[in-house]
Amino acid sequence: MNQKSLLELVKKHGSPLFVVDHAELRKNYALFRKHFPRVQIYYAVKVNSDPAIVKTFYELGGSFDVASIQEFRTVYQCIAKLPAKQRQDFIWDKIIYANPIKPVETLEELDRYKPLVTYDNHEEVKKIAKHAPHAGLALRLRVPNTGSMVELSSKFGALPGEAVDLIKYAHEHDLVVEGLSFHVGSQCTNPQNYIQAINLCANIFAEAKSRGFNLKLLDIGGGFPAAYDATVPKFSALAKTINHELDRLFPKEIEILAEPGRFLVASAGTAVSKIIGKAFRNEKLGYYVDDGVYHTYSGVIFDHCTYHLKSFKRGAPQVCAVFGPTCDALDTISLSEELPDLEIGEYLYSENIGAYSAASSTHFNGFPPATVVHVNQ
Ligand SMILES: *Cc1c(COP(=O)(O)O)cnc(C)c1O
């Protein structure tokens, strides 16, 4: 988004503003397709669950990774328009429920759709057998998350040593395990995580086969890094490494899924906020803006992400802090930005803030989330 359009939008819609550029969503989707021709894309809805974003990916032929019944319903709204027969044949191709822990009420609601769901423990098998006996299963494995910005392996994932026993346990409960899934950690800049995980899965495929269980699909999860800065490895190089391992270890008939989230939406989101106050604190200029870490900048806390702020006006840069509008000191966007001297009422903006941002906005302190505007839809 260029500065002129952003300024026009914020003047029209007010601040704080969260702009989603659908041309950028389509560009990222096409890039993923191009570099992973063998892989079906299941967009991880939690990263930004805006129904307009889901619709854009759906229209491109995308599928979805959902992790709650609410996310399932958001996606199902797109599918519901299809004829009934097609809808049922379609559901695995379109949705994976990839939260290994599911409330009983969710399983009961999901069962009639014959869903594909992940699991990683014995209790979950018992729950699924009782409350969603028509589900297909994918076993989530614990894999190395070394060097990823957000670690995702301490909460979920069966140990490789337990894998085949967990597959057997599911079969004993009349459930079919279709394949394996993993997540290498979000914003994964270390290709070794993917290589190790794929090799681990190939070993488990072989062990399962030797014990009479034929696995058919491999879900390589998310983690594909957004190009936040020049230190992030090139996507094409990462894709080449991953494809090489997939082709070496998994025959053509094995279906490969991926659940990219951040990669598809990070660069499509821009946040615009207004300066509402200005003060010198600790010998440093501080700007107070009308968006913060309880809102669009929630990634500062939950996503371990740093966002830079830019001004629309040029001028000699000086080191300053930028704070959000709430009364909590935690509501600090950055303690070291370089911005020119700006007045109250002027605007700041941050790019590459489409992932894990507006999705976890709150109403804390009475400040509502930023207004969302979709462009190039
Ligand atoms: C969060 C999540 C994703 C998306 O991860 P990104 O790093 O944003 O690509 C994919 N799959 C699962 C199971 C997740 O929990």
Coordinates of C-alpha atoms and ligand atoms in Angstrom, one line a residue:
M1 CA 0.0 0.0 0.0
N2 CA 1.4 3.4 -0.9
Q3 CA 1.3 6.3 1.6
K4 CA -1.1 8.3 -0.4
S5 CA -3.8 5.6 -0.4
L6 CA -3.2 4.9 3.3
L7 CA -3.7 8.5 4.2
E8 CA -6.9 8.7 2.1
L9 CA -8.3 5.6 3.8
V10 CA -7.6 6.8 7.3
K11 CA -9.1 10.2 6.5
K12 CA -12.2 8.5 5.2
H13 CA -12.6 5.7 7.8
G14 CA -10.9 7.2 10.9
S15 CA -8.2 5.7 13.1
P16 CA -7.1 3.3 14.2
L17 CA -7.3 1.5 10.9
F18 CA -6.3 -2.0 9.8
V19 CA -6.1 -2.3 6.0
V20 CA -6.2 -5.7 4.3
D21 CA -4.9 -5.8 0.7
H22 CA -6.5 -8.7 -1.1
A23 CA -4.2 -8.3 -4.1
E24 CA -1.3 -9.1 -1.7
L25 CA -3.2 -12.1 -0.3
R26 CA -3.6 -13.4 -3.9
K27 CA 0.1 -12.7 -4.7
N28 CA 1.3 -14.7 -1.6
Y29 CA -1.1 -17.5 -2.4
A30 CA 0.2 -17.7 -6.0
L31 CA 3.8 -17.7 -4.7
F32 CA 3.1 -20.6 -2.4
R33 CA 1.4 -22.5 -5.2
K34 CA 4.2 -21.9 -7.6
H35 CA 6.9 -23.1 -5.2
F36 CA 5.0 -26.0 -3.8
P37 CA 3.1 -27.5 -6.8
R38 CA 2.6 -30.8 -5.0
V39 CA 1.1 -29.3 -1.8
Q40 CA -2.5 -28.4 -1.1
I41 CA -2.8 -25.2 0.9
Y42 CA -4.9 -25.3 4.1
Y43 CA -4.8 -21.6 5.3
A44 CA -4.5 -21.5 9.1
V45 CA -7.6 -19.5 9.9
K46 CA -6.4 -18.5 13.4
V47 CA -3.8 -16.2 11.9
N48 CA -6.5 -13.8 10.7
S49 CA -10.1 -15.2 10.8
D50 CA -11.7 -12.4 8.9
P51 CA -14.4 -14.0 6.7
A52 CA -13.4 -11.8 3.7
I53 CA -9.9 -13.3 3.9
V54 CA -11.3 -16.8 4.1
K55 CA -13.5 -16.0 1.0
T56 CA -10.6 -14.8 -1.0
F57 CA -8.5 -17.9 -0.4
Y58 CA -11.6 -20.1 -1.0
E59 CA -12.1 -18.5 -4.4
L60 CA -8.5 -19.3 -5.2
G61 CA -9.2 -23.0 -4.5
G62 CA -7.7 -22.9 -1.1
S63 CA -8.5 -25.2 1.8
F64 CA -8.5 -24.4 5.5
D65 CA -7.0 -25.4 8.9
V66 CA -9.4 -24.6 11.6
A67 CA -8.8 -24.9 15.4
S68 CA -12.2 -24.1 16.9
I69 CA -15.8 -24.7 16.1
Q70 CA -16.2 -21.0 15.4
E71 CA -13.4 -21.1 12.8
F72 CA -15.0 -24.2 11.3
R73 CA -18.3 -22.4 10.9
T74 CA -16.6 -19.4 9.2
V75 CA -15.1 -21.7 6.6
Y76 CA -18.3 -23.8 6.3
Q77 CA -20.2 -20.7 5.2
C78 CA -18.2 -20.8 1.9
I79 CA -18.8 -24.6 1.5
A80 CA -22.5 -24.4 2.4
K81 CA -23.3 -22.9 -0.9
L82 CA -22.3 -26.1 -2.7
P83 CA -24.9 -28.9 -3.5
A84 CA -25.2 -31.3 -0.5
K85 CA -23.5 -34.3 -2.2
Q86 CA -20.4 -32.3 -3.3
R87 CA -20.2 -30.7 0.2
Q88 CA -19.8 -34.1 1.9
D89 CA -17.2 -35.5 -0.6
F90 CA -15.4 -32.3 -0.3
I91 CA -14.9 -31.7 3.4
W92 CA -11.5 -33.4 3.8
D93 CA -10.3 -31.6 0.7
K94 CA -11.4 -28.3 2.2
I95 CA -11.0 -28.4 6.0
I96 CA -8.7 -30.0 8.5
Y97 CA -9.6 -29.5 12.2
A98 CA -6.0 -29.2 13.4
N99 CA -6.4 -28.6 17.1
P100 CA -5.3 -31.9 18.8
I101 CA -7.5 -31.1 21.8
K102 CA -11.2 -30.8 21.1
P103 CA -14.1 -30.1 23.5
V104 CA -16.8 -32.9 23.5
E105 CA -19.4 -30.4 22.3
T106 CA -17.2 -29.6 19.3
L107 CA -16.8 -33.3 18.4
E108 CA -20.5 -33.8 18.6
E109 CA -21.2 -30.9 16.2
L110 CA -18.4 -31.9 13.8
D111 CA -19.3 -35.6 13.6
R112 CA -22.1 -35.2 11.0
Y113 CA -19.6 -33.6 8.6
K114 CA -17.3 -36.7 8.8
P115 CA -14.3 -34.3 9.5
L116 CA -10.6 -34.9 9.3
V117 CA -9.1 -34.1 12.8
T118 CA -5.7 -34.2 14.4
Y119 CA -4.9 -35.9 17.8
D120 CA -1.8 -36.7 19.8
N121 CA -2.9 -38.7 22.9
H122 CA -4.9 -41.7 24.1
E123 CA -7.7 -39.8 25.9
E124 CA -8.4 -37.9 22.7
V125 CA -8.9 -41.2 20.8
K126 CA -11.5 -42.3 23.4
K127 CA -13.2 -38.9 23.1
I128 CA -13.3 -39.0 19.3
A129 CA -14.5 -42.7 19.2
K130 CA -17.4 -41.8 21.5
H131 CA -18.4 -38.3 20.2
A132 CA -17.2 -38.2 16.5
P133 CA -17.0 -41.8 15.4
H134 CA -17.2 -40.7 11.7
A135 CA -14.0 -38.6 11.9
G136 CA -10.8 -39.4 10.0
L137 CA -7.6 -38.9 12.0
A138 CA -4.1 -37.4 11.5
L139 CA -1.6 -38.0 14.2
R140 CA 0.2 -34.8 15.3
L141 CA 3.9 -35.4 16.1
R142 CA 6.3 -33.4 18.2
V143 CA 9.2 -32.2 16.1
P144 CA 12.2 -29.8 16.6
N145 CA 11.2 -26.1 16.7
T146 CA 14.8 -24.9 16.9
G147 CA 15.2 -21.2 16.0
S148 CA 11.6 -20.5 15.2
M149 CA 10.2 -17.2 16.4
V150 CA 7.2 -18.9 18.1
E151 CA 7.7 -22.3 19.6
L152 CA 4.7 -24.7 19.1
S153 CA 6.0 -28.0 20.3
S154 CA 5.8 -27.9 24.1
K155 CA 2.0 -28.1 24.1
F156 CA 1.1 -30.5 21.3
G157 CA 2.6 -33.5 19.6
A158 CA 3.1 -37.2 20.3
L159 CA 6.7 -38.4 20.7
P160 CA 8.0 -40.3 17.6
G161 CA 8.4 -43.4 19.8
E162 CA 4.7 -43.5 20.7
A163 CA 3.5 -42.8 17.2
V164 CA 2.7 -46.3 15.9
D165 CA 1.2 -47.4 19.2
L166 CA -1.1 -44.4 19.0
I167 CA -2.1 -45.3 15.5
K168 CA -2.8 -48.9 16.6
Y169 CA -4.8 -47.6 19.6
A170 CA -7.0 -45.5 17.2
H171 CA -7.6 -48.6 15.0
E172 CA -8.6 -50.6 18.1
H173 CA -11.3 -47.9 18.6
D174 CA -12.6 -48.4 15.0
L175 CA -11.0 -45.1 13.8
V176 CA -8.8 -44.8 10.7
V177 CA -5.5 -42.8 10.9
E178 CA -5.1 -41.2 7.5
G179 CA -1.7 -39.7 8.1
L180 CA 0.7 -37.6 10.1
S181 CA 1.0 -33.9 10.8
F182 CA 3.5 -31.6 12.5
H183 CA 4.4 -27.9 13.1
V184 CA 8.0 -26.7 13.0
G185 CA 7.3 -23.5 14.9
S186 CA 6.0 -20.2 13.5
Q187 CA 8.3 -18.0 11.5
C188 CA 10.7 -20.9 11.0
T189 CA 13.9 -19.6 9.4
N190 CA 15.8 -22.9 10.0
P191 CA 15.2 -25.4 7.1
Q192 CA 16.6 -28.2 9.2
N193 CA 13.4 -28.2 11.2
Y194 CA 11.4 -29.2 8.1
I195 CA 14.1 -31.7 7.0
Q196 CA 14.2 -33.5 10.3
A197 CA 10.4 -33.5 10.6
I198 CA 9.9 -34.9 7.1
N199 CA 12.5 -37.6 7.7
L200 CA 11.0 -38.6 11.0
C201 CA 7.6 -38.9 9.3
A202 CA 9.1 -41.1 6.6
N203 CA 10.4 -43.4 9.3
I204 CA 7.0 -43.6 11.0
F205 CA 5.3 -44.2 7.6
A206 CA 7.6 -47.2 7.2
E207 CA 7.2 -48.5 10.7
A208 CA 3.4 -48.2 10.5
K209 CA 3.3 -50.0 7.2
S210 CA 5.4 -52.9 8.6
R211 CA 2.7 -53.2 11.3
G212 CA -0.1 -53.2 8.8
F213 CA -1.2 -49.5 8.8
N214 CA -1.1 -47.7 5.5
L215 CA -0.8 -44.0 5.9
K216 CA -1.9 -41.8 3.0
L217 CA -1.3 -38.2 3.8
L218 CA 1.4 -36.0 5.3
D219 CA 0.6 -32.6 6.7
I220 CA 3.7 -30.4 6.9
G221 CA 2.0 -27.7 8.9
G222 CA 2.8 -24.0 9.0
G223 CA 5.9 -22.1 9.9
F224 CA 6.7 -20.7 6.5
P225 CA 8.4 -17.4 7.3
A226 CA 7.1 -13.9 6.2
A227 CA 9.8 -11.7 4.7
Y228 CA 9.8 -9.2 7.6
D229 CA 13.4 -8.2 6.9
A230 CA 16.5 -9.1 4.9
T231 CA 17.7 -11.7 7.4
V232 CA 14.8 -14.0 6.5
P233 CA 15.9 -16.8 4.1
K234 CA 14.5 -16.8 0.6
F235 CA 11.2 -18.6 0.3
S236 CA 12.2 -20.2 -3.0
A237 CA 15.3 -21.7 -1.4
L238 CA 13.3 -23.1 1.5
A239 CA 10.7 -24.5 -0.8
K240 CA 13.4 -26.2 -2.9
T241 CA 14.9 -27.9 0.1
I242 CA 11.5 -29.1 1.4
N243 CA 10.3 -30.4 -2.0
H244 CA 13.5 -32.3 -2.5
E245 CA 13.0 -34.2 0.8
L246 CA 9.3 -34.8 0.0
D247 CA 10.0 -36.2 -3.4
R248 CA 12.9 -38.3 -2.1
L249 CA 10.9 -39.8 0.7
F250 CA 7.2 -39.8 -0.3
P251 CA 5.9 -41.4 -3.4
K252 CA 3.5 -39.4 -5.7
E253 CA 0.4 -41.1 -4.4
I254 CA 0.9 -39.7 -0.8
E255 CA -1.1 -36.6 -0.5
I256 CA 0.8 -33.6 0.9
L257 CA -0.9 -30.8 2.8
A258 CA 0.5 -27.6 4.3
E259 CA -1.1 -25.1 6.7
P260 CA 0.6 -21.8 6.0
G261 CA -0.7 -18.8 8.0
R262 CA 1.7 -16.0 8.5
F263 CA 3.3 -16.4 5.1
L264 CA -0.1 -15.8 3.3
V265 CA -1.3 -12.8 5.3
A266 CA 1.5 -10.9 7.1
S267 CA 2.4 -8.7 4.2
A268 CA -1.3 -8.0 3.4
G269 CA -2.0 -6.1 6.6
T270 CA -1.1 -2.4 7.4
A271 CA -2.0 -0.6 10.6
V272 CA -2.5 3.1 10.7
S273 CA -2.8 5.0 14.0
K274 CA -3.1 8.6 15.1
I275 CA -0.8 10.4 17.5
I276 CA -3.0 11.3 20.5
G277 CA -0.3 12.5 22.9
K278 CA 3.4 13.4 23.2
A279 CA 5.7 13.6 26.2
F280 CA 9.4 13.5 27.2
R281 CA 10.0 10.5 29.5
N282 CA 13.4 9.3 30.7
E283 CA 15.1 11.8 28.4
K284 CA 13.3 10.4 25.4
L285 CA 10.4 11.6 23.3
G286 CA 7.4 9.3 23.6
Y287 CA 4.4 9.3 21.2
Y288 CA 1.1 8.0 22.4
V289 CA -1.1 6.5 19.6
D290 CA -4.6 5.2 19.4
D291 CA -3.6 1.6 18.7
G292 CA -1.5 -0.7 20.9
V293 CA -0.5 -4.1 22.2
Y294 CA -4.1 -4.9 23.4
H295 CA -5.2 -4.2 19.8
T296 CA -3.6 -4.5 16.4
Y297 CA -0.1 -4.6 17.9
S298 CA -1.0 -7.7 20.0
G299 CA 1.8 -9.5 18.2
V300 CA 4.3 -7.6 20.3
I301 CA 3.1 -9.7 23.3
F302 CA 1.7 -13.0 21.8
D303 CA 3.8 -13.3 18.6
H304 CA 7.2 -12.1 19.9
C305 CA 7.1 -9.9 16.9
T306 CA 8.5 -6.3 16.5
Y307 CA 6.9 -3.8 14.2
H308 CA 8.4 -0.6 13.0
L309 CA 6.5 2.6 12.8
K310 CA 6.7 5.0 9.9
S311 CA 5.5 8.5 9.5
F312 CA 3.9 10.1 6.5
K313 CA 6.0 13.2 7.0
R314 CA 9.8 13.5 6.4
G315 CA 12.2 15.1 8.8
A316 CA 15.4 14.6 10.8
P317 CA 14.9 11.3 12.7
Q318 CA 15.2 11.1 16.4
V319 CA 15.0 8.1 18.7
C320 CA 11.7 7.9 20.4
A321 CA 9.2 5.5 22.1
V322 CA 5.7 4.7 20.9
F323 CA 3.0 3.7 23.4
G324 CA -0.5 2.4 23.0
P325 CA -3.6 4.2 24.4
T326 CA -4.4 2.1 27.5
C327 CA -3.3 2.8 31.0
D328 CA -1.1 -0.3 31.2
A329 CA 2.6 0.2 31.0
L330 CA 2.8 -3.1 29.1
D331 CA 1.0 -1.3 26.3
T332 CA 4.3 -0.2 24.7
I333 CA 4.7 -0.8 21.0
S334 CA 8.4 0.1 20.8
L335 CA 11.1 1.8 22.9
S336 CA 13.4 2.6 20.0
E337 CA 11.9 3.9 16.8
E338 CA 13.4 6.6 14.7
L339 CA 10.8 9.2 13.7
P340 CA 10.8 12.9 12.8
D341 CA 9.2 15.6 15.0
L342 CA 5.5 15.0 14.7
E343 CA 2.4 16.8 16.0
I344 CA -0.6 15.4 17.8
G345 CA -3.2 14.5 15.1
E346 CA -0.6 13.2 12.6
Y347 CA -0.5 9.5 11.7
L348 CA 1.9 6.6 12.0
Y349 CA 1.7 3.3 10.2
S350 CA 3.2 -0.2 10.3
E351 CA 3.5 -2.7 7.4
N352 CA 3.7 -6.5 7.4
I353 CA 1.3 -6.6 10.4
G354 CA -1.4 -8.9 8.9
A355 CA -0.6 -12.0 10.9
Y356 CA -1.5 -12.6 14.6
S357 CA -2.5 -9.0 15.0
A358 CA -6.1 -7.9 14.6
A359 CA -6.9 -11.6 15.3
S360 CA -6.1 -11.1 19.0
S361 CA -7.4 -7.6 19.5
T362 CA -9.3 -6.9 22.7
H363 CA -11.7 -4.2 24.0
F364 CA -9.4 -3.6 27.0
N365 CA -9.9 -0.2 28.8
G366 CA -12.9 0.5 26.6
F367 CA -10.8 1.0 23.4
P368 CA -12.4 -1.1 20.6
P369 CA -10.3 -2.9 17.9
A370 CA -9.2 -1.0 14.8
T371 CA -11.7 -0.5 12.0
V372 CA -10.9 -3.1 9.2
V373 CA -10.9 -2.0 5.6
H374 CA -10.5 -4.4 2.7
V375 CA -8.9 -3.1 -0.5
N376 CA -8.5 -4.8 -4.0
Q377 CA -11.1 -7.4 -3.0
Ligands
LIG1 C1 -0.8 -21.7 14.1 C2 -0.8 -22.9 13.3 C3 -0.5 -22.8 11.9 C4 0.0 -21.6 11.2 O1 1.3 -21.4 11.4 P1 2.1 -20.3 10.7 O2 3.5 -20.3 11.3 O3 1.5 -18.9 10.9 O4 2.2 -20.6 9.2 C5 -0.6 -24.0 11.2 N1 -1.0 -25.2 11.7 C6 -1.2 -25.3 13.1 C7 -1.6 -26.6 13.6 C8 -1.1 -24.1 13.9 O5 -1.4 -24.2 15.2

